[in-house]
mmCIF file of N, CA and C in Angstrom:
data_model
loop_
_atom_site.group_PDB
_atom_site.id
_atom_site.type_symbol
_atom_site.label_atom_id
_atom_site.label_comp_id
_atom_site.label_asym_id
_atom_site.label_seq_id
_atom_site.Cartn_x
_atom_site.Cartn_y
_atom_site.Cartn_z
ATOM 1 N N UNK A 1 -29.594 -23.722 -12.061
ATOM 2 C CA UNK A 1 -29.485 -22.321 -11.714
ATOM 3 C C UNK A 1 -28.548 -21.606 -12.682
ATOM 4 N N UNK A 2 -28.825 -20.343 -12.858
ATOM 5 C CA UNK A 2 -28.044 -19.505 -13.748
ATOM 6 C C UNK A 2 -27.452 -18.364 -12.948
ATOM 7 N N UNK A 3 -26.203 -18.071 -13.221
ATOM 8 C CA UNK A 3 -25.543 -16.930 -12.620
ATOM 9 C C UNK A 3 -25.278 -15.887 -13.690
ATOM 10 N N UNK A 4 -25.586 -14.653 -13.376
ATOM 11 C CA UNK A 4 -25.377 -13.553 -14.293
ATOM 12 C C UNK A 4 -24.323 -12.627 -13.712
ATOM 13 N N UNK A 5 -23.292 -12.368 -14.482
ATOM 14 C CA UNK A 5 -22.198 -11.522 -14.051
ATOM 15 C C UNK A 5 -22.183 -10.274 -14.911
ATOM 16 N N UNK A 6 -22.366 -9.135 -14.273
ATOM 17 C CA UNK A 6 -22.456 -7.858 -14.954
ATOM 18 C C UNK A 6 -21.163 -7.074 -14.789
ATOM 19 N N UNK A 7 -20.901 -6.230 -15.758
ATOM 20 C CA UNK A 7 -19.761 -5.338 -15.677
ATOM 21 C C UNK A 7 -20.019 -4.123 -16.551
ATOM 22 N N UNK A 8 -19.271 -3.069 -16.313
ATOM 23 C CA UNK A 8 -19.311 -1.896 -17.169
ATOM 24 C C UNK A 8 -19.973 -0.671 -16.591
ATOM 25 N N UNK A 9 -20.617 -0.795 -15.453
ATOM 26 C CA UNK A 9 -21.252 0.361 -14.852
ATOM 27 C C UNK A 9 -20.232 1.334 -14.302
ATOM 28 N N UNK A 10 -20.708 2.511 -13.967
ATOM 29 C CA UNK A 10 -19.823 3.510 -13.415
ATOM 30 C C UNK A 10 -20.400 4.897 -13.510
ATOM 31 N N UNK A 11 -19.529 5.864 -13.325
ATOM 32 C CA UNK A 11 -19.886 7.275 -13.366
ATOM 33 C C UNK A 11 -19.457 7.867 -14.698
ATOM 34 N N UNK A 12 -20.361 8.577 -15.330
ATOM 35 C CA UNK A 12 -20.067 9.193 -16.615
ATOM 36 C C UNK A 12 -20.760 10.543 -16.692
ATOM 37 N N UNK A 13 -20.180 11.460 -17.436
ATOM 38 C CA UNK A 13 -20.782 12.772 -17.615
ATOM 39 C C UNK A 13 -21.903 12.727 -18.642
ATOM 40 N N UNK A 14 -22.849 13.646 -18.545
ATOM 41 C CA UNK A 14 -23.895 13.700 -19.569
ATOM 42 C C UNK A 14 -23.298 13.775 -20.969
ATOM 43 N N UNK A 15 -23.897 13.023 -21.871
ATOM 44 C CA UNK A 15 -23.394 12.939 -23.227
ATOM 45 C C UNK A 15 -22.370 11.855 -23.439
ATOM 46 N N UNK A 16 -21.913 11.259 -22.369
ATOM 47 C CA UNK A 16 -20.915 10.218 -22.459
ATOM 48 C C UNK A 16 -21.509 8.863 -22.790
ATOM 49 N N UNK A 17 -20.644 7.866 -22.780
ATOM 50 C CA UNK A 17 -21.036 6.512 -23.158
ATOM 51 C C UNK A 17 -20.527 5.494 -22.153
ATOM 52 N N UNK A 18 -21.259 4.420 -22.044
ATOM 53 C CA UNK A 18 -20.854 3.263 -21.272
ATOM 54 C C UNK A 18 -21.299 2.017 -22.013
ATOM 55 N N UNK A 19 -20.592 0.947 -21.789
ATOM 56 C CA UNK A 19 -20.968 -0.341 -22.359
ATOM 57 C C UNK A 19 -21.086 -1.362 -21.236
ATOM 58 N N UNK A 20 -22.285 -1.866 -21.046
ATOM 59 C CA UNK A 20 -22.536 -2.880 -20.043
ATOM 60 C C UNK A 20 -22.437 -4.268 -20.666
ATOM 61 N N UNK A 21 -21.935 -5.201 -19.887
ATOM 62 C CA UNK A 21 -21.843 -6.581 -20.324
ATOM 63 C C UNK A 21 -22.460 -7.477 -19.264
ATOM 64 N N UNK A 22 -23.035 -8.566 -19.713
ATOM 65 C CA UNK A 22 -23.609 -9.540 -18.802
ATOM 66 C C UNK A 22 -23.411 -10.925 -19.387
ATOM 67 N N UNK A 23 -22.761 -11.781 -18.641
ATOM 68 C CA UNK A 23 -22.513 -13.150 -19.068
ATOM 69 C C UNK A 23 -23.295 -14.107 -18.183
ATOM 70 N N UNK A 24 -24.001 -15.009 -18.811
ATOM 71 C CA UNK A 24 -24.777 -16.016 -18.101
ATOM 72 C C UNK A 24 -24.031 -17.340 -18.097
ATOM 73 N N UNK A 25 -24.061 -17.997 -16.970
ATOM 74 C CA UNK A 25 -23.446 -19.306 -16.862
ATOM 75 C C UNK A 25 -24.269 -20.171 -15.919
ATOM 76 N N UNK A 26 -24.019 -21.462 -15.962
ATOM 77 C CA UNK A 26 -24.734 -22.380 -15.105
ATOM 78 C C UNK A 26 -25.397 -23.483 -15.888
ATOM 79 N N UNK A 27 -26.270 -24.181 -15.221
ATOM 80 C CA UNK A 27 -26.986 -25.292 -15.830
ATOM 81 C C UNK A 27 -28.222 -24.759 -16.538
ATOM 82 N N UNK A 28 -28.105 -24.655 -17.848
ATOM 83 C CA UNK A 28 -29.161 -24.060 -18.660
ATOM 84 C C UNK A 28 -29.460 -24.967 -19.834
ATOM 85 N N UNK A 29 -30.725 -25.189 -20.084
ATOM 86 C CA UNK A 29 -31.101 -25.867 -21.304
ATOM 87 C C UNK A 29 -31.046 -24.897 -22.476
ATOM 88 N N UNK A 30 -31.658 -23.763 -22.290
ATOM 89 C CA UNK A 30 -31.619 -22.746 -23.322
ATOM 90 C C UNK A 30 -31.982 -21.397 -22.715
ATOM 91 N N UNK A 31 -31.484 -20.355 -23.342
ATOM 92 C CA UNK A 31 -31.850 -18.995 -22.979
ATOM 93 C C UNK A 31 -32.597 -18.399 -24.158
ATOM 94 N N UNK A 32 -33.827 -18.048 -23.934
ATOM 95 C CA UNK A 32 -34.643 -17.519 -25.015
ATOM 96 C C UNK A 32 -34.409 -16.035 -25.236
ATOM 97 N N UNK A 33 -34.073 -15.328 -24.171
ATOM 98 C CA UNK A 33 -33.872 -13.894 -24.286
ATOM 99 C C UNK A 33 -33.025 -13.396 -23.133
ATOM 100 N N UNK A 34 -32.324 -12.322 -23.374
ATOM 101 C CA UNK A 34 -31.601 -11.620 -22.333
ATOM 102 C C UNK A 34 -31.872 -10.137 -22.492
ATOM 103 N N UNK A 35 -31.779 -9.434 -21.388
ATOM 104 C CA UNK A 35 -32.041 -8.016 -21.475
ATOM 105 C C UNK A 35 -31.564 -7.258 -20.263
ATOM 106 N N UNK A 36 -31.864 -5.982 -20.303
ATOM 107 C CA UNK A 36 -31.494 -5.070 -19.239
ATOM 108 C C UNK A 36 -32.714 -4.338 -18.733
ATOM 109 N N UNK A 37 -32.831 -4.274 -17.428
ATOM 110 C CA UNK A 37 -33.827 -3.468 -16.753
ATOM 111 C C UNK A 37 -33.107 -2.458 -15.880
ATOM 112 N N UNK A 38 -33.813 -1.439 -15.482
ATOM 113 C CA UNK A 38 -33.212 -0.473 -14.576
ATOM 114 C C UNK A 38 -34.235 0.020 -13.566
ATOM 115 N N UNK A 39 -33.729 0.440 -12.429
ATOM 116 C CA UNK A 39 -34.564 0.998 -11.390
ATOM 117 C C UNK A 39 -33.872 2.215 -10.799
ATOM 118 N N UNK A 40 -34.529 3.335 -10.926
ATOM 119 C CA UNK A 40 -34.065 4.552 -10.285
ATOM 120 C C UNK A 40 -34.722 4.667 -8.916
ATOM 121 N N UNK A 41 -34.075 5.348 -7.979
ATOM 122 C CA UNK A 41 -34.666 5.488 -6.644
ATOM 123 C C UNK A 41 -36.071 6.062 -6.689
ATOM 124 N N UNK A 42 -36.981 5.403 -6.004
ATOM 125 C CA UNK A 42 -38.351 5.860 -5.950
ATOM 126 C C UNK A 42 -39.182 5.589 -7.180
ATOM 127 N N UNK A 43 -38.627 4.862 -8.140
ATOM 128 C CA UNK A 43 -39.344 4.581 -9.368
ATOM 129 C C UNK A 43 -39.497 3.083 -9.580
ATOM 130 N N UNK A 44 -40.423 2.740 -10.441
ATOM 131 C CA UNK A 44 -40.632 1.348 -10.794
ATOM 132 C C UNK A 44 -39.503 0.839 -11.683
ATOM 133 N N UNK A 45 -39.239 -0.433 -11.577
ATOM 134 C CA UNK A 45 -38.304 -1.059 -12.493
ATOM 135 C C UNK A 45 -38.886 -1.033 -13.902
ATOM 136 N N UNK A 46 -38.056 -0.741 -14.863
ATOM 137 C CA UNK A 46 -38.522 -0.675 -16.232
ATOM 138 C C UNK A 46 -37.587 -1.432 -17.162
ATOM 139 N N UNK A 47 -38.165 -1.940 -18.211
ATOM 140 C CA UNK A 47 -37.377 -2.581 -19.251
ATOM 141 C C UNK A 47 -36.600 -1.527 -20.019
ATOM 142 N N UNK A 48 -35.320 -1.769 -20.204
ATOM 143 C CA UNK A 48 -34.482 -0.891 -21.010
ATOM 144 C C UNK A 48 -34.348 -1.451 -22.416
ATOM 145 N N UNK A 49 -33.923 -2.683 -22.508
ATOM 146 C CA UNK A 49 -33.738 -3.328 -23.798
ATOM 147 C C UNK A 49 -33.739 -4.831 -23.614
ATOM 148 N N UNK A 50 -34.154 -5.521 -24.642
ATOM 149 C CA UNK A 50 -34.245 -6.969 -24.597
ATOM 150 C C UNK A 50 -33.911 -7.523 -25.971
ATOM 151 N N UNK A 51 -33.269 -8.680 -25.982
ATOM 152 C CA UNK A 51 -32.927 -9.314 -27.245
ATOM 153 C C UNK A 51 -33.152 -10.808 -27.111
ATOM 154 N N UNK A 52 -33.789 -11.393 -28.103
ATOM 155 C CA UNK A 52 -34.026 -12.825 -28.115
ATOM 156 C C UNK A 52 -32.829 -13.549 -28.701
ATOM 157 N N UNK A 53 -32.834 -14.859 -28.552
ATOM 158 C CA UNK A 53 -31.756 -15.651 -29.124
ATOM 159 C C UNK A 53 -31.719 -15.536 -30.641
ATOM 160 N N UNK A 54 -32.849 -15.201 -31.244
ATOM 161 C CA UNK A 54 -32.908 -15.015 -32.678
ATOM 162 C C UNK A 54 -32.542 -13.626 -33.146
ATOM 163 N N UNK A 55 -32.280 -12.714 -32.211
ATOM 164 C CA UNK A 55 -31.834 -11.385 -32.572
ATOM 165 C C UNK A 55 -32.905 -10.316 -32.596
ATOM 166 N N UNK A 56 -34.119 -10.661 -32.250
ATOM 167 C CA UNK A 56 -35.177 -9.662 -32.187
ATOM 168 C C UNK A 56 -34.967 -8.772 -30.966
ATOM 169 N N UNK A 57 -35.125 -7.467 -31.139
ATOM 170 C CA UNK A 57 -34.856 -6.519 -30.062
ATOM 171 C C UNK A 57 -36.084 -5.709 -29.697
ATOM 172 N N UNK A 58 -36.056 -5.210 -28.481
ATOM 173 C CA UNK A 58 -37.109 -4.356 -27.969
ATOM 174 C C UNK A 58 -36.468 -3.322 -27.058
ATOM 175 N N UNK A 59 -36.850 -2.054 -27.228
ATOM 176 C CA UNK A 59 -36.274 -0.967 -26.451
ATOM 177 C C UNK A 59 -37.355 -0.137 -25.794
ATOM 178 N N UNK A 60 -37.021 0.391 -24.640
ATOM 179 C CA UNK A 60 -37.868 1.413 -24.053
ATOM 180 C C UNK A 60 -37.831 2.654 -24.926
ATOM 181 N N UNK A 61 -38.955 3.345 -25.016
ATOM 182 C CA UNK A 61 -39.002 4.550 -25.838
ATOM 183 C C UNK A 61 -37.957 5.576 -25.416
ATOM 184 N N UNK A 62 -37.669 5.632 -24.137
ATOM 185 C CA UNK A 62 -36.759 6.629 -23.621
ATOM 186 C C UNK A 62 -35.310 6.422 -24.049
ATOM 187 N N UNK A 63 -34.977 5.230 -24.532
ATOM 188 C CA UNK A 63 -33.592 4.950 -24.903
ATOM 189 C C UNK A 63 -33.418 4.675 -26.381
ATOM 190 N N UNK A 64 -34.492 4.627 -27.128
ATOM 191 C CA UNK A 64 -34.397 4.357 -28.561
ATOM 192 C C UNK A 64 -33.529 5.406 -29.245
ATOM 193 N N UNK A 65 -32.647 4.934 -30.087
ATOM 194 C CA UNK A 65 -31.737 5.824 -30.782
ATOM 195 C C UNK A 65 -30.475 6.133 -30.021
ATOM 196 N N UNK A 66 -30.436 5.796 -28.742
ATOM 197 C CA UNK A 66 -29.252 6.063 -27.932
ATOM 198 C C UNK A 66 -28.571 4.782 -27.452
ATOM 199 N N UNK A 67 -29.374 3.780 -27.146
ATOM 200 C CA UNK A 67 -28.845 2.519 -26.639
ATOM 201 C C UNK A 67 -28.957 1.442 -27.708
ATOM 202 N N UNK A 68 -28.022 0.522 -27.688
ATOM 203 C CA UNK A 68 -28.048 -0.615 -28.589
ATOM 204 C C UNK A 68 -27.736 -1.880 -27.811
ATOM 205 N N UNK A 69 -28.620 -2.850 -27.919
ATOM 206 C CA UNK A 69 -28.387 -4.128 -27.278
ATOM 207 C C UNK A 69 -27.872 -5.113 -28.321
ATOM 208 N N UNK A 70 -26.952 -5.942 -27.922
ATOM 209 C CA UNK A 70 -26.404 -6.954 -28.810
ATOM 210 C C UNK A 70 -26.113 -8.212 -28.006
ATOM 211 N N UNK A 71 -25.775 -9.259 -28.704
ATOM 212 C CA UNK A 71 -25.608 -10.545 -28.035
ATOM 213 C C UNK A 71 -24.491 -11.357 -28.651
ATOM 214 N N UNK A 72 -24.011 -12.290 -27.886
ATOM 215 C CA UNK A 72 -23.112 -13.320 -28.354
ATOM 216 C C UNK A 72 -23.671 -14.618 -27.786
ATOM 217 N N UNK A 73 -24.465 -15.299 -28.575
ATOM 218 C CA UNK A 73 -25.141 -16.492 -28.085
ATOM 219 C C UNK A 73 -24.164 -17.595 -27.678
ATOM 220 N N UNK A 74 -23.051 -17.679 -28.381
ATOM 221 C CA UNK A 74 -22.068 -18.708 -28.052
ATOM 222 C C UNK A 74 -21.514 -18.522 -26.646
ATOM 223 N N UNK A 75 -21.455 -17.281 -26.197
ATOM 224 C CA UNK A 75 -20.943 -16.973 -24.871
ATOM 225 C C UNK A 75 -22.056 -16.685 -23.867
ATOM 226 N N UNK A 76 -23.308 -16.770 -24.322
ATOM 227 C CA UNK A 76 -24.442 -16.406 -23.476
ATOM 228 C C UNK A 76 -24.227 -15.042 -22.829
ATOM 229 N N UNK A 77 -23.824 -14.112 -23.651
ATOM 230 C CA UNK A 77 -23.483 -12.783 -23.180
ATOM 231 C C UNK A 77 -24.313 -11.739 -23.908
ATOM 232 N N UNK A 78 -24.758 -10.755 -23.173
ATOM 233 C CA UNK A 78 -25.503 -9.649 -23.749
ATOM 234 C C UNK A 78 -24.778 -8.354 -23.406
ATOM 235 N N UNK A 79 -24.830 -7.403 -24.335
ATOM 236 C CA UNK A 79 -24.179 -6.124 -24.167
ATOM 237 C C UNK A 79 -25.203 -5.011 -24.317
ATOM 238 N N UNK A 80 -24.936 -3.922 -23.663
ATOM 239 C CA UNK A 80 -25.749 -2.733 -23.829
ATOM 240 C C UNK A 80 -24.820 -1.549 -24.035
ATOM 241 N N UNK A 81 -24.776 -1.066 -25.260
ATOM 242 C CA UNK A 81 -24.009 0.128 -25.573
ATOM 243 C C UNK A 81 -24.896 1.335 -25.323
ATOM 244 N N UNK A 82 -24.478 2.189 -24.423
ATOM 245 C CA UNK A 82 -25.259 3.345 -24.027
ATOM 246 C C UNK A 82 -24.518 4.601 -24.452
ATOM 247 N N UNK A 83 -25.115 5.335 -25.365
ATOM 248 C CA UNK A 83 -24.544 6.574 -25.858
ATOM 249 C C UNK A 83 -25.443 7.745 -25.492
ATOM 250 N N UNK A 84 -24.884 8.929 -25.577
ATOM 251 C CA UNK A 84 -25.639 10.151 -25.280
ATOM 252 C C UNK A 84 -26.379 10.044 -23.957
ATOM 253 N N UNK A 85 -25.665 9.625 -22.954
ATOM 254 C CA UNK A 85 -26.287 9.396 -21.654
ATOM 255 C C UNK A 85 -26.794 10.692 -21.035
ATOM 256 N N UNK A 86 -27.909 10.564 -20.356
ATOM 257 C CA UNK A 86 -28.568 11.675 -19.704
ATOM 258 C C UNK A 86 -28.658 11.416 -18.206
ATOM 259 N N UNK A 87 -28.771 12.472 -17.405
ATOM 260 C CA UNK A 87 -28.918 12.258 -15.962
ATOM 261 C C UNK A 87 -30.082 11.343 -15.606
ATOM 262 N N UNK A 88 -31.151 11.392 -16.375
ATOM 263 C CA UNK A 88 -32.295 10.537 -16.095
ATOM 264 C C UNK A 88 -32.029 9.060 -16.380
ATOM 265 N N UNK A 89 -30.898 8.758 -16.990
ATOM 266 C CA UNK A 89 -30.498 7.366 -17.157
ATOM 267 C C UNK A 89 -29.882 6.791 -15.889
ATOM 268 N N UNK A 90 -29.627 7.633 -14.915
ATOM 269 C CA UNK A 90 -29.042 7.182 -13.660
ATOM 270 C C UNK A 90 -29.963 6.170 -12.988
ATOM 271 N N UNK A 91 -29.424 4.999 -12.707
ATOM 272 C CA UNK A 91 -30.218 3.923 -12.127
ATOM 273 C C UNK A 91 -29.306 2.740 -11.852
ATOM 274 N N UNK A 92 -29.853 1.784 -11.144
ATOM 275 C CA UNK A 92 -29.221 0.485 -11.057
ATOM 276 C C UNK A 92 -29.725 -0.341 -12.229
ATOM 277 N N UNK A 93 -28.811 -0.865 -12.995
ATOM 278 C CA UNK A 93 -29.149 -1.654 -14.170
ATOM 279 C C UNK A 93 -28.990 -3.129 -13.850
ATOM 280 N N UNK A 94 -30.021 -3.884 -14.161
ATOM 281 C CA UNK A 94 -30.054 -5.305 -13.863
ATOM 282 C C UNK A 94 -30.087 -6.123 -15.146
ATOM 283 N N UNK A 95 -29.242 -7.099 -15.208
ATOM 284 C CA UNK A 95 -29.261 -8.051 -16.307
ATOM 285 C C UNK A 95 -30.309 -9.119 -16.034
ATOM 286 N N UNK A 96 -30.999 -9.512 -17.065
ATOM 287 C CA UNK A 96 -32.052 -10.517 -16.959
ATOM 288 C C UNK A 96 -31.867 -11.573 -18.034
ATOM 289 N N UNK A 97 -32.163 -12.797 -17.679
ATOM 290 C CA UNK A 97 -32.177 -13.884 -18.649
ATOM 291 C C UNK A 97 -33.445 -14.695 -18.477
ATOM 292 N N UNK A 98 -34.124 -14.921 -19.570
ATOM 293 C CA UNK A 98 -35.277 -15.812 -19.589
ATOM 294 C C UNK A 98 -34.799 -17.150 -20.120
ATOM 295 N N UNK A 99 -34.920 -18.167 -19.307
ATOM 296 C CA UNK A 99 -34.331 -19.455 -19.639
ATOM 297 C C UNK A 99 -35.326 -20.586 -19.450
ATOM 298 N N UNK A 100 -35.047 -21.657 -20.148
ATOM 299 C CA UNK A 100 -35.753 -22.913 -19.956
ATOM 300 C C UNK A 100 -34.801 -23.894 -19.304
ATOM 301 N N UNK A 101 -35.204 -24.419 -18.167
ATOM 302 C CA UNK A 101 -34.369 -25.369 -17.471
ATOM 303 C C UNK A 101 -34.470 -26.756 -18.051
ATOM 304 N N UNK A 102 -33.582 -27.616 -17.573
ATOM 305 C CA UNK A 102 -33.619 -28.996 -18.036
ATOM 306 C C UNK A 102 -34.885 -29.720 -17.614
ATOM 307 N N UNK A 103 -35.592 -29.157 -16.659
ATOM 308 C CA UNK A 103 -36.872 -29.712 -16.249
ATOM 309 C C UNK A 103 -38.015 -29.252 -17.135
ATOM 310 N N UNK A 104 -37.716 -28.436 -18.116
ATOM 311 C CA UNK A 104 -38.717 -27.936 -19.032
ATOM 312 C C UNK A 104 -39.459 -26.713 -18.548
ATOM 313 N N UNK A 105 -39.138 -26.236 -17.374
ATOM 314 C CA UNK A 105 -39.809 -25.073 -16.823
ATOM 315 C C UNK A 105 -39.118 -23.786 -17.238
ATOM 316 N N UNK A 106 -39.879 -22.717 -17.197
ATOM 317 C CA UNK A 106 -39.350 -21.402 -17.511
ATOM 318 C C UNK A 106 -38.876 -20.710 -16.245
ATOM 319 N N UNK A 107 -37.743 -20.037 -16.363
ATOM 320 C CA UNK A 107 -37.154 -19.322 -15.244
ATOM 321 C C UNK A 107 -36.698 -17.947 -15.685
ATOM 322 N N UNK A 108 -36.777 -17.020 -14.764
ATOM 323 C CA UNK A 108 -36.213 -15.697 -14.962
ATOM 324 C C UNK A 108 -35.088 -15.494 -13.952
ATOM 325 N N UNK A 109 -33.921 -15.136 -14.447
ATOM 326 C CA UNK A 109 -32.757 -14.931 -13.602
ATOM 327 C C UNK A 109 -32.320 -13.480 -13.669
ATOM 328 N N UNK A 110 -31.748 -13.036 -12.575
ATOM 329 C CA UNK A 110 -31.360 -11.638 -12.450
ATOM 330 C C UNK A 110 -29.951 -11.508 -11.913
ATOM 331 N N UNK A 111 -29.239 -10.542 -12.439
ATOM 332 C CA UNK A 111 -27.965 -10.177 -11.860
ATOM 333 C C UNK A 111 -28.162 -9.330 -10.626
ATOM 334 N N UNK A 112 -27.082 -9.029 -9.964
ATOM 335 C CA UNK A 112 -27.141 -8.243 -8.738
ATOM 336 C C UNK A 112 -27.329 -6.755 -8.996
ATOM 337 N N UNK A 113 -27.095 -6.339 -10.206
ATOM 338 C CA UNK A 113 -27.249 -4.945 -10.563
ATOM 339 C C UNK A 113 -25.923 -4.216 -10.591
ATOM 340 N N UNK A 114 -25.830 -3.254 -11.472
ATOM 341 C CA UNK A 114 -24.653 -2.408 -11.563
ATOM 342 C C UNK A 114 -25.101 -0.956 -11.655
ATOM 343 N N UNK A 115 -24.448 -0.110 -10.897
ATOM 344 C CA UNK A 115 -24.846 1.290 -10.821
ATOM 345 C C UNK A 115 -24.324 2.062 -12.015
ATOM 346 N N UNK A 116 -25.222 2.798 -12.639
ATOM 347 C CA UNK A 116 -24.862 3.750 -13.681
ATOM 348 C C UNK A 116 -25.274 5.130 -13.193
ATOM 349 N N UNK A 117 -24.309 6.016 -13.091
ATOM 350 C CA UNK A 117 -24.576 7.370 -12.635
ATOM 351 C C UNK A 117 -24.122 8.343 -13.707
ATOM 352 N N UNK A 118 -25.040 9.175 -14.142
ATOM 353 C CA UNK A 118 -24.760 10.182 -15.164
ATOM 354 C C UNK A 118 -24.867 11.540 -14.489
ATOM 355 N N UNK A 119 -23.741 12.176 -14.317
ATOM 356 C CA UNK A 119 -23.710 13.425 -13.568
ATOM 357 C C UNK A 119 -22.478 14.230 -13.936
ATOM 358 N N UNK A 120 -22.608 15.542 -13.836
ATOM 359 C CA UNK A 120 -21.473 16.435 -14.022
ATOM 360 C C UNK A 120 -20.677 16.595 -12.743
#
């Protein structure tokens, strides 16, 4: 099992910045990718950003140019630098890890979520 610990959420004014962090720990053979998803009330969960262990990234169109995902593979930690935040970025942000267990199976793990609120 993998535990994901998130931090960095909070309340920020439009145009402001936040940096989310997520550290994975537990019994893991390997983590192929980590990323961030978000869910706003009444909306579907959507991918925000994802990064593979090799450094390949993927962003939602709505955050391109504003958000940057990065990683520290040695610490199994992923970061999301969020700049120029907009009210529509308000959501619960969930950390995700795609991992291969020691049994050779693929698993998806999720953090509990951290609230990001962008409001004046």
